[in-house]
Coordinates of C-alpha atoms in Angstrom, one line a residue:
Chain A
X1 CA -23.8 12.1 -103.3
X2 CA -26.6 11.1 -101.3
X3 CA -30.2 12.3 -100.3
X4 CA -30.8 12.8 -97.0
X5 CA -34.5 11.8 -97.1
X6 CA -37.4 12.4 -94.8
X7 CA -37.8 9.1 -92.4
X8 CA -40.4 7.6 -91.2
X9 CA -40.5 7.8 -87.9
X10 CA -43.4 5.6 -87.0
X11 CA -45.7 2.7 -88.0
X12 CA -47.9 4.7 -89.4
X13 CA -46.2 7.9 -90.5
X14 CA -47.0 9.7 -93.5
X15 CA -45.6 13.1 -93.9
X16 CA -43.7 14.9 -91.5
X17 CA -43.1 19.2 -91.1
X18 CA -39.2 20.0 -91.3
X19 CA -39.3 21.7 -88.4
X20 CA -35.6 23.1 -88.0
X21 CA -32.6 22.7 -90.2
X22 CA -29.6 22.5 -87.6
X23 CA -26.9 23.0 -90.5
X24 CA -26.7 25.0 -93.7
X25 CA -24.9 24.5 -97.1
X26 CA -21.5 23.8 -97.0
X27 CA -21.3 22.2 -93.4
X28 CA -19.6 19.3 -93.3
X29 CA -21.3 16.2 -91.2
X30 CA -20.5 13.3 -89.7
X31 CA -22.8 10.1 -88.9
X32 CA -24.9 10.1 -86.2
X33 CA -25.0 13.9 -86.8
X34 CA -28.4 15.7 -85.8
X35 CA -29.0 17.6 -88.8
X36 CA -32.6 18.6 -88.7
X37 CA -36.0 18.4 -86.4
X38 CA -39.0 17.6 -87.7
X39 CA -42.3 17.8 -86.4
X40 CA -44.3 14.6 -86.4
X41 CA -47.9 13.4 -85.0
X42 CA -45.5 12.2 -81.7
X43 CA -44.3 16.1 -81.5
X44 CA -40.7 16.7 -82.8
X45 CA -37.7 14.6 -83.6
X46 CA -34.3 14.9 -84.1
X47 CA -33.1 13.7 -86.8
X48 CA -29.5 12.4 -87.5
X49 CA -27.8 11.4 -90.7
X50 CA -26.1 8.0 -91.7
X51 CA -23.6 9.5 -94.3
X52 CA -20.6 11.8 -93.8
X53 CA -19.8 14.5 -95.8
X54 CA -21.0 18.0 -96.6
X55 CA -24.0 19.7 -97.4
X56 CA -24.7 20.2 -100.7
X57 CA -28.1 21.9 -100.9
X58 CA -31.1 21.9 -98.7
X59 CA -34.0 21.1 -100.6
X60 CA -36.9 21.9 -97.9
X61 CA -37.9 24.8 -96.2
X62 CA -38.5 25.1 -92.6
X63 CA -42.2 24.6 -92.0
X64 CA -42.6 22.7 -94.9
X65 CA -44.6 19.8 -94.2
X66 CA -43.5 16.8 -97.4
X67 CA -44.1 12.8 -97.7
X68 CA -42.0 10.5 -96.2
X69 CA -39.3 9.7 -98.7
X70 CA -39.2 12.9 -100.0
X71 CA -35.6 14.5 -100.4
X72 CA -34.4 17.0 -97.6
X73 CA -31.1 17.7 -98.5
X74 CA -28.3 16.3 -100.9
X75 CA -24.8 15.0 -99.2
X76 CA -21.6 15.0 -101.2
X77 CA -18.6 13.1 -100.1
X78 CA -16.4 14.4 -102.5
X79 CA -13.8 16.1 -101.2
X80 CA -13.6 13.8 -97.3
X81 CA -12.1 11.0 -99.1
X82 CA -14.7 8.7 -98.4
X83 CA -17.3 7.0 -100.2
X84 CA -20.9 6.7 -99.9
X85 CA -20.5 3.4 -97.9
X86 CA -17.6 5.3 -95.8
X87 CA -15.2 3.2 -97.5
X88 CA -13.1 5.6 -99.1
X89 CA -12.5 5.6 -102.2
X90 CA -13.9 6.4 -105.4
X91 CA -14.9 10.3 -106.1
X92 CA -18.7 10.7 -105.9
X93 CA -20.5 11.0 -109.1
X94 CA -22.9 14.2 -110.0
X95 CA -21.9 16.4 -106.7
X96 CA -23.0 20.2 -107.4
X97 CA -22.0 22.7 -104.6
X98 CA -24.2 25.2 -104.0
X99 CA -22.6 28.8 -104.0
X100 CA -25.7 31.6 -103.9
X101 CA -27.7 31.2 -106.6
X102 CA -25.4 29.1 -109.0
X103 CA -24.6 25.8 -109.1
X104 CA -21.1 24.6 -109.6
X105 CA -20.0 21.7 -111.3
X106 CA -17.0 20.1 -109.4
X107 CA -17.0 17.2 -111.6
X108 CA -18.7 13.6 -111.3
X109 CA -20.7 12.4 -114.3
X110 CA -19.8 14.1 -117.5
X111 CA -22.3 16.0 -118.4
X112 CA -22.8 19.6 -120.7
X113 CA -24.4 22.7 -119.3
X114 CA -26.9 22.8 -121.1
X115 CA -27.3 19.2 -119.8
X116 CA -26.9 20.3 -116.1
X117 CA -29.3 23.3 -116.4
X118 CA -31.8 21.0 -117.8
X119 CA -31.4 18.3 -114.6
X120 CA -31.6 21.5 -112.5
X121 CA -34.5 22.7 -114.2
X122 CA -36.2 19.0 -114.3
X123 CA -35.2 18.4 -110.9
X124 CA -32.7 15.5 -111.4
X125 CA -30.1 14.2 -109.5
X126 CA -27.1 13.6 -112.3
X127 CA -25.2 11.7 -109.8
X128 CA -28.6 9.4 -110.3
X129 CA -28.4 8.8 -114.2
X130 CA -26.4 6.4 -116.4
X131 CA -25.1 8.6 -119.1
X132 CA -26.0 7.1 -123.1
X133 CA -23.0 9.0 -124.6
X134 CA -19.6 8.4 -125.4
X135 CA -17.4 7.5 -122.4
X136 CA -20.7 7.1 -120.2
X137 CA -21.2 11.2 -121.0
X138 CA -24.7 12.0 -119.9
X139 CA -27.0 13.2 -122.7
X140 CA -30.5 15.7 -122.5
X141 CA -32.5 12.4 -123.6
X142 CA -30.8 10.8 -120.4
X143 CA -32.4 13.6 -118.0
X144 CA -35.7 13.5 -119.9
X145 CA -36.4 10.1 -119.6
X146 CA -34.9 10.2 -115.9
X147 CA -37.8 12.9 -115.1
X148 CA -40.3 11.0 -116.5
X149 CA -42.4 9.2 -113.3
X150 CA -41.2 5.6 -112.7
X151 CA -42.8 3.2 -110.4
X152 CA -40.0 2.9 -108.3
X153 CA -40.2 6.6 -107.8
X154 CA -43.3 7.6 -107.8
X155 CA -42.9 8.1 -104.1
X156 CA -41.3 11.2 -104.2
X157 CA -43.2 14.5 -105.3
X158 CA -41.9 16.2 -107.8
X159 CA -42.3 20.1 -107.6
X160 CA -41.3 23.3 -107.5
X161 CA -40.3 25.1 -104.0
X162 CA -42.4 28.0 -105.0
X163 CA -45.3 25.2 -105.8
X164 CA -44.4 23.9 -102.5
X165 CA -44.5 27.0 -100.9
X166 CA -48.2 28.2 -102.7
X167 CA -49.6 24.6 -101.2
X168 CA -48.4 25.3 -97.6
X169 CA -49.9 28.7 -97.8
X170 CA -52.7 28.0 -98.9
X171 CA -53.1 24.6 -97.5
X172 CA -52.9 22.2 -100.3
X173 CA -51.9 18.3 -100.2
X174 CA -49.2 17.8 -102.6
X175 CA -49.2 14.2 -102.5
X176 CA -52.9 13.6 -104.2
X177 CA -52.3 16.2 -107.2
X178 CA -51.5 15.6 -110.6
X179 CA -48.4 17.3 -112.1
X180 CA -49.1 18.9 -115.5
X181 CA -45.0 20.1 -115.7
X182 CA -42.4 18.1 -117.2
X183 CA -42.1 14.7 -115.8
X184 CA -45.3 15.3 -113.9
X185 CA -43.5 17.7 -111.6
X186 CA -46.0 19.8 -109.7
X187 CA -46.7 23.6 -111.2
X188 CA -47.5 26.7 -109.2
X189 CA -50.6 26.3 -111.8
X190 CA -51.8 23.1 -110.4
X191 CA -51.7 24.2 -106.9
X192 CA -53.8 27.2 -107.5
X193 CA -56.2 25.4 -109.5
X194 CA -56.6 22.4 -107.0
X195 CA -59.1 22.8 -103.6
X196 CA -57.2 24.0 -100.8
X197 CA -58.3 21.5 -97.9
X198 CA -61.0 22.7 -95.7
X199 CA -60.6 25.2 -93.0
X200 CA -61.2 23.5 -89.9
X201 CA -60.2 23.6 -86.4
X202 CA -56.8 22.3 -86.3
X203 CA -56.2 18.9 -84.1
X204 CA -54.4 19.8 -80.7
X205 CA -50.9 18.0 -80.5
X206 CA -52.6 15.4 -78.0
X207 CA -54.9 14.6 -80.0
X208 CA -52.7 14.1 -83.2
X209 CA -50.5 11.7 -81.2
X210 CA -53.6 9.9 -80.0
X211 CA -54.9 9.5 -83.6
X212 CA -51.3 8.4 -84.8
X213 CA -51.1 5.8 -81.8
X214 CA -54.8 4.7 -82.5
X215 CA -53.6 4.5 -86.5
X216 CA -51.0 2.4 -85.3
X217 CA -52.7 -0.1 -83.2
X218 CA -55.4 -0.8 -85.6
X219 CA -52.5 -1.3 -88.0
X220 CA -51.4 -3.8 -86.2
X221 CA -54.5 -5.4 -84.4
X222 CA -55.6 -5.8 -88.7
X223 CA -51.8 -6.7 -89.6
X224 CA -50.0 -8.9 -87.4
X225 CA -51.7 -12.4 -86.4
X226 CA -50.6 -12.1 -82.4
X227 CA -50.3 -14.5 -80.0
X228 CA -49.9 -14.3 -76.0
X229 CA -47.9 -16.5 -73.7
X230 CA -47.6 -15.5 -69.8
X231 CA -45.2 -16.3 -67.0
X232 CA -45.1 -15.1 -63.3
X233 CA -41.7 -14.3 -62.3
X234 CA -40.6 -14.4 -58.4
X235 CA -38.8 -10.7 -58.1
X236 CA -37.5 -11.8 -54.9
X237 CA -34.0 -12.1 -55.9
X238 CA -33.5 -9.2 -58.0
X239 CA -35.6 -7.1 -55.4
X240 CA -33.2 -8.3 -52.4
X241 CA -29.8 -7.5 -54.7
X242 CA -31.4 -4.2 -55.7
X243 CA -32.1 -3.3 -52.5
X244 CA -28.8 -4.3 -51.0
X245 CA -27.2 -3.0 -54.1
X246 CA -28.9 0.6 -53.8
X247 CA -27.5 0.6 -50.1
X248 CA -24.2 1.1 -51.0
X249 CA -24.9 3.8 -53.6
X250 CA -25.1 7.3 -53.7
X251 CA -27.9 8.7 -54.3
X252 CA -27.0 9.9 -57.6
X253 CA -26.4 6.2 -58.6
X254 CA -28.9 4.5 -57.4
X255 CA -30.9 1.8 -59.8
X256 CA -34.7 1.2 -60.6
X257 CA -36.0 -2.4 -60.9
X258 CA -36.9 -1.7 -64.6
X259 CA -33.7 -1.4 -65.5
X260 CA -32.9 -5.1 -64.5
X261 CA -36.1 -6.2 -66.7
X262 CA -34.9 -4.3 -69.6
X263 CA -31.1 -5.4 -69.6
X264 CA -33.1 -8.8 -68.8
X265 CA -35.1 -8.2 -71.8
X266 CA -32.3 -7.2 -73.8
X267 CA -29.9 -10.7 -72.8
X268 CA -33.3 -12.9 -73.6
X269 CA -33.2 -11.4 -76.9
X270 CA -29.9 -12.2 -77.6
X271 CA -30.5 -15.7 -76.8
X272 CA -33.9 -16.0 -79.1
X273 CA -32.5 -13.9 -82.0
X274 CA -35.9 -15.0 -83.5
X275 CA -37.7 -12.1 -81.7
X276 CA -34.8 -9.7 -82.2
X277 CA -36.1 -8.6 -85.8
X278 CA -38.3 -6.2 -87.3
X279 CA -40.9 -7.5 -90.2
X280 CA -40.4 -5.2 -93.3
X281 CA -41.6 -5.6 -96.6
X282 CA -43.2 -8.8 -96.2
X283 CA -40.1 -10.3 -94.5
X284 CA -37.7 -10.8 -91.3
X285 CA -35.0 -8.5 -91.2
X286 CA -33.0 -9.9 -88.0
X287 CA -31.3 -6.9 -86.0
X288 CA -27.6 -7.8 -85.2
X289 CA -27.7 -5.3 -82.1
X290 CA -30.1 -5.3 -79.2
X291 CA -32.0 -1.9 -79.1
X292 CA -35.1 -2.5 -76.7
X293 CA -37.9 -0.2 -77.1
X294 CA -39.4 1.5 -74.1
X295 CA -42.8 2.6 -73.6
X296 CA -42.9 5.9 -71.9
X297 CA -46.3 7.5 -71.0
X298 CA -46.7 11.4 -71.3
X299 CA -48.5 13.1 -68.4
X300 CA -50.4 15.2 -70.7
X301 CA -51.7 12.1 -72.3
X302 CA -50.4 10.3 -75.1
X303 CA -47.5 7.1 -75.3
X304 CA -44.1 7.2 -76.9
X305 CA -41.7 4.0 -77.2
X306 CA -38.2 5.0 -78.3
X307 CA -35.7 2.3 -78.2
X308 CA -33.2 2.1 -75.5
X309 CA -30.4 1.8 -77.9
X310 CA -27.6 -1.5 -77.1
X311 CA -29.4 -2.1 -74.4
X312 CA -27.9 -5.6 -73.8
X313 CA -24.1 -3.1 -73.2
X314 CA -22.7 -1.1 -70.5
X315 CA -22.7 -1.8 -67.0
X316 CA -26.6 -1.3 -65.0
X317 CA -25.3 2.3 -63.7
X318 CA -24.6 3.1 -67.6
X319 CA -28.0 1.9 -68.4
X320 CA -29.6 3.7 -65.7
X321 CA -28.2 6.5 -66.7
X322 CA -29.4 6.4 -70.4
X323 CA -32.9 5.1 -69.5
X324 CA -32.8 8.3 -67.4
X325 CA -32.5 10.5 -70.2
X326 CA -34.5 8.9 -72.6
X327 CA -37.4 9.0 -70.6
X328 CA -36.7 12.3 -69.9
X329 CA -36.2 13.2 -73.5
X330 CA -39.0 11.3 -74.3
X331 CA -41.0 13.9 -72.0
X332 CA -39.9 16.5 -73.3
X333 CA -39.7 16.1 -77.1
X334 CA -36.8 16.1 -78.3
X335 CA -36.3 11.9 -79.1
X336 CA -33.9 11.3 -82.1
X337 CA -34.6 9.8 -85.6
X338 CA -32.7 6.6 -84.6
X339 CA -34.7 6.1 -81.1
X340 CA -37.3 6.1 -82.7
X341 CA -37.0 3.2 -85.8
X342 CA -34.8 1.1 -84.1
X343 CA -36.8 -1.0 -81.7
X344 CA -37.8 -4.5 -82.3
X345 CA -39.2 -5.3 -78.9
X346 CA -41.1 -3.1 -76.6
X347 CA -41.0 -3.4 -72.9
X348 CA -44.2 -1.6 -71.5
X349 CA -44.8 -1.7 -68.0
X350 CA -48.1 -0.7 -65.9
X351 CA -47.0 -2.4 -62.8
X352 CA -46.6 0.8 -60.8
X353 CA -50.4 1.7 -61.3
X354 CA -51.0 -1.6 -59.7
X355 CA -52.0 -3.4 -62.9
X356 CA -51.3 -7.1 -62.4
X357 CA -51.5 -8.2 -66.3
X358 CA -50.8 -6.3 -69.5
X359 CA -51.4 -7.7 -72.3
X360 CA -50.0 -5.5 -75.2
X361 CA -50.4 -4.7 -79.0
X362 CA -47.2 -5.0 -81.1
X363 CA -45.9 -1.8 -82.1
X364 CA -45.0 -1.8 -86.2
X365 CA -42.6 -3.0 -87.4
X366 CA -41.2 -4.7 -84.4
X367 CA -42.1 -8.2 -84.1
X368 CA -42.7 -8.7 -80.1
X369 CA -43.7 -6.9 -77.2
X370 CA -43.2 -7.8 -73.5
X371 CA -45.9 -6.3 -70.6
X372 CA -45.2 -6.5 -67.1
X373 CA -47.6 -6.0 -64.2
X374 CA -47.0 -5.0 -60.7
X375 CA -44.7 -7.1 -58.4
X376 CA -47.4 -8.1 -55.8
X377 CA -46.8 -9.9 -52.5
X378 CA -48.3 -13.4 -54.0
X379 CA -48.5 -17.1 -51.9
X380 CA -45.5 -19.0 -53.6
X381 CA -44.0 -22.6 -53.3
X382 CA -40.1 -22.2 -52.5
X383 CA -38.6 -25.4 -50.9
X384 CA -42.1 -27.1 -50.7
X385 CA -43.1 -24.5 -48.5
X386 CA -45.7 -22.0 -49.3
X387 CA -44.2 -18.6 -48.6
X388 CA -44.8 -14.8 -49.5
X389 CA -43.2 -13.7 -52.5
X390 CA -43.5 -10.3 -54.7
X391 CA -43.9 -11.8 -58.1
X392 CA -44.4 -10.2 -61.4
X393 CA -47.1 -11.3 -63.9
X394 CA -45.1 -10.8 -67.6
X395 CA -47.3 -11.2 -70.8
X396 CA -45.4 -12.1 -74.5
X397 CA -46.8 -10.8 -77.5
X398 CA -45.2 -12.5 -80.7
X399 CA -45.9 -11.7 -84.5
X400 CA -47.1 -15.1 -85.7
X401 CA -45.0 -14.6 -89.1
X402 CA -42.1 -14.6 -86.9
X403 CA -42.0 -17.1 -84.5
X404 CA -44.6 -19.1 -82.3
X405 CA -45.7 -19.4 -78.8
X406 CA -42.8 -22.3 -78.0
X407 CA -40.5 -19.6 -79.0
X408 CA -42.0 -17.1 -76.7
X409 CA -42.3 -19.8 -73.8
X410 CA -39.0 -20.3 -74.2
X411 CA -37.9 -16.5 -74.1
X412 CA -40.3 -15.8 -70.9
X413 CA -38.5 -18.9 -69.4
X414 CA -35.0 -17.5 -70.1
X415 CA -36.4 -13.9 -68.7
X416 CA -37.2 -15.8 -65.4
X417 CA -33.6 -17.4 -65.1
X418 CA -32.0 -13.7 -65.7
X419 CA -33.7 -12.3 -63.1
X420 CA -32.9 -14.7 -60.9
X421 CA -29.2 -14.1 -61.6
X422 CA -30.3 -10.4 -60.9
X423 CA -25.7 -9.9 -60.3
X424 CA -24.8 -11.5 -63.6
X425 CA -26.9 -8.5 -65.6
Chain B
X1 CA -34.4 27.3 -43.1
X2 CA -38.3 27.5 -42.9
X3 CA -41.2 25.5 -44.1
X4 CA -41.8 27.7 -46.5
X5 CA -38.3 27.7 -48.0
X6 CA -38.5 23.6 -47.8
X7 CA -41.3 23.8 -49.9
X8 CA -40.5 26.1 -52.4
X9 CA -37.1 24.2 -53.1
X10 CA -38.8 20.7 -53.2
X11 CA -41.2 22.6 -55.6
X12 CA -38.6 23.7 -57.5
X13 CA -36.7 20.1 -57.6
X14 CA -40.2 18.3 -58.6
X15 CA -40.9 20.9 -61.3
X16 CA -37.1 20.0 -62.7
X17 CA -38.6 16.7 -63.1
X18 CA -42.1 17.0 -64.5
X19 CA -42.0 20.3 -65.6
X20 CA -45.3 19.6 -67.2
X21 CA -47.0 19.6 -64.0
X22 CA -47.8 23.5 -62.9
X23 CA -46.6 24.1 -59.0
X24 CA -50.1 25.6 -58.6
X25 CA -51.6 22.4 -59.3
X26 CA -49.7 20.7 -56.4
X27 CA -51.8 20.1 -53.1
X28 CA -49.4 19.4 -50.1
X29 CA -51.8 16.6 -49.6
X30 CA -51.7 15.0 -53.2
X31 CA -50.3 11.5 -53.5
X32 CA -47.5 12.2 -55.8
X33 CA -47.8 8.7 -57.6
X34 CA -51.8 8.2 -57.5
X35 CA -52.6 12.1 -58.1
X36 CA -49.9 13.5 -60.1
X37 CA -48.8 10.1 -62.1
X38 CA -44.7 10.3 -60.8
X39 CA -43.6 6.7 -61.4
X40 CA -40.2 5.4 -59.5
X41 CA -37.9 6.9 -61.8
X42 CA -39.4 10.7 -61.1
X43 CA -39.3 9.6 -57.3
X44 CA -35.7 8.7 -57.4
X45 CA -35.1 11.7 -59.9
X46 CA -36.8 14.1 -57.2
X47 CA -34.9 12.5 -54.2
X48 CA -31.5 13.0 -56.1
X49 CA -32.4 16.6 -56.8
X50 CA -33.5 17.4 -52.9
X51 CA -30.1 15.6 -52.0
X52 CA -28.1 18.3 -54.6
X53 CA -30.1 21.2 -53.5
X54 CA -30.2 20.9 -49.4
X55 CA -27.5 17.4 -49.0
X56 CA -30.5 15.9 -47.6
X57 CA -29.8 11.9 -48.4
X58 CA -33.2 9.7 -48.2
X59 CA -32.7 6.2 -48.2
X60 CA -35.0 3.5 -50.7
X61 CA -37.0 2.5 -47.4
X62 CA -38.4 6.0 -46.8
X63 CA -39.6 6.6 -50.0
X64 CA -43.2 6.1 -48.3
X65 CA -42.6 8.8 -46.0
X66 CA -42.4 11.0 -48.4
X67 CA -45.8 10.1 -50.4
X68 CA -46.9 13.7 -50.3
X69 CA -45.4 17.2 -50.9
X70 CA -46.2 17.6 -47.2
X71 CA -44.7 14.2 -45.9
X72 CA -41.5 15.8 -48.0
X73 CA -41.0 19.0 -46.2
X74 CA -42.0 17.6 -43.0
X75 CA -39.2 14.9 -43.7
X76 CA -36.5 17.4 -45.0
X77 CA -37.0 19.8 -42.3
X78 CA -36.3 17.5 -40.1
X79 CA -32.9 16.4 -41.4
X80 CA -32.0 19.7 -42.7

């Protein structure tokens, strides 16, 4: 069994509201499934799920806003005939189906009742402990000293649902109390005797995505040591193949010129795999697929940058067509869990508001950023002659810890030969 | 088909793709990129949806002659 847990779905995101369970106990799901929506400070998400296998029990309610990290809902495999890793193969330890208002054991760790009702009452996972007893048989002393707080999960709150439900009535942070139940769970008690937060007026949604944007970027002005390398690009290739390109098209397919710089993008990175990571934890973690991110502004004010999943796969029409409904997903809020943690390289583009330079802040925990300005009608040298060409002004931001500026010289200068190739993307 | 009905399907096909964007707050005059912030993908997004709704085509090279909501239906009538 596994927990389905609440992501993060941002640099700087804290908690998030379940907004909308899209299954109930008992369903069976596969990966990639969207299971929930929940609300965050960049309006709501979908989220998807990386196991397969059915619902056990759903362990927040709708509305209920919770800590990242904190336990939505517990998956079993038992029963698909597949592991935890999708292997299948052995049956999954400590799976309890939920049927009304009892739990039923249908085997996994060897454990008593009186054992299980005490996990249930302590809030354990079973399929969690290492039973003490004979034949690995997991013993009340084993759930005890499971509830008791540990560093390593002192992440997740501990308490009640009708705890949890008192606090979101009355408007109580669960993540600063003190537990006084067993294993420091949370009590109904504490919440009652604890300050309910202020009233005040609440934030508008543009203005909680403009604090969670400004959280991020001084995050990352304070966290990452940046540095900036430029390059002017002559667009006069890829503009003339567009162009001739979009001639033969229907309307329905034709193609943008960002597409090319993002499928650009996407092949540079593939070339300097050092920019194609993440920084977690205090370390590189390298991606082994391409998902650039995309900054997408929101009329009503406020910036969103899923990633543009694979985006170095597919033909340009395919691309188009996903770009296409990201943005317009993006718009309209309803982005998915894995849009928006899978970037490691942002594309963000002002050119179209006639900006000739960007140069950009590093979104958390990617490790690069590329702005572009506007293609401008510029003098240029072609053939010893000086000629009119519309060039594009692109900006590298790198993540010191990651690489330097020879790297990102040397990715700009690979950009510039893809787009010069503007039929080989 | 008249004016009018030009412009309340054009209406219709921008609203489709920023639906955030009221029609009442649409001057036929308005730039569509400078005043209402419509970028090349919306453009291209609201040409596709004029060429489903009235099989009016408009080529890349007259996207500037249809800079306004009023350059549109001028444009549309004429082909239409």
């Amino acid at each position: 069994m596994t927990e389905f847990l609440m992501p993060s779905l941002g640099a700087d995101m804290t908690a998030g509201t379940l907004a909308k369970w899209r299954v109930a106990t008992g369903d069976t799901v596969q990966h990639g499934d969207i299971i929930a929506e929940v609300e965050t400070d960049k309006g709501i998400i979908e989220v998807e799920v990386f196991e397969s296998g059915v619902v056990q029990r759903l362990l927040v309610s709708e509305g209920e806003r919770v800590p990242v990290g904190t336990a939505l809902a517990e998956i079993g495999t038992r029963g698909l005939g597949i592991g935890p890793s999708g292997t299948g193969s052995e049956p999954e330890a400590g799976v309890i189906l939920s049927h009304g208002a009892s739990d039923v054991p249908l085997g996994g760790p060897m454990a008593s009742p009186a054992v299980r009702r005490k996990a249930h009452e302590l809030d354990v996972s079973l399929g969690r402990v290492r039973g003490s007893g004979e034949q690995g048989r997991i013993t009340l002393d084993d759930v005890r000293s499971a509830a008791l707080p540990a560093a390593a999960s002192s992440e997740r709150v501990r308490i009640s649902p009708y705890a949890r439900r008192i606090a979101a009535e009355r408007g109580v942070d669960v993540s600063v109390l003190r537990g006084t139940g067993p294993g420091g769970a949370i009590q109904a008690s504490d919440v009652l005797s604890a300050k309910a937060a202020p009233p005040s007026k609440p934030a508008s949604s543009a203005e909680r995505m403009q604090n969670a944007i400004a959280a991020a970027m001084t995050r990352a002005n304070d966290e990452i040591p940046h540095y900036y390398v430029e390059h002017t690009i002559d667009m006069g290739n890829a503009l003339a193949w567009l162009k001739e390109v979009n001639a033969t098209l229907g309307v329905s397919e034709r193609l943008v010129s960002g597409v090319l710089v993002l499928r650009a993008v996407a092949r540079a990175l593939q070339k300097h795999k050092k920019l194609n990571a993440t920084w977690q934890a205090g370390k590189v973690v390298p991606s082994d697929e391409v998902h650039v991110g995309m900054a997408v502004s929101l009329r009503g004010g406020g910036l969103v940058a899923p990633a543009l999943r694979n985006t170095n796969q597919g033909s340009l029409s395919d691309l188009m067509a996903r770009m296409t409904d990201l943005v317009s997903r993006a718009r309209a809020g309803a982005l998915r869990s894995s849009e928006m943690t899978s970037a490691t390289t942002t594309v963000t583009s002002l050119g179209e508001r006639g900006v000739e330079a960007v140069t950009p802040i590093i979104f958390p925990p990617q490790i690069a950023i590329v702005g572009c300005g506007a293609t401008l009608e510029r003098p240029w040298v072609v053939g010893g002659q000086v000629v009119a060409r519309p060039v594009m002004r692109v900006t590298l931001g790198g993540d010191h810890r990651v690489s330097n500026g020879h790297e990102g010289a040397r990715f700009l200068s690979a950009l510039d030969r893809l787009l010069q190739e503007p039929e080989e993307l | 088909m008249t004016s009018e009905e030009i412009r309340a399907t054009l209406l219709k096909c921008l609203s489709d793709v920023a639906p955030e964007i009221a029609d009442e707050e649409i001057e036929d005059e308005m730039d569509l990129r400078d005043e209402l912030d419509l970028d090349s993908m919306d453009i291209l997004r609201w040409v596709q949806g004029i060429h489903k709704a009235l099989e009016v085509e408009i080529p890349e090279e007259d996207y500037g002659k249809i800079a306004t909501l009023g350059e549109a239906v001028d444009y549309v009538a004429a082909r239409v």
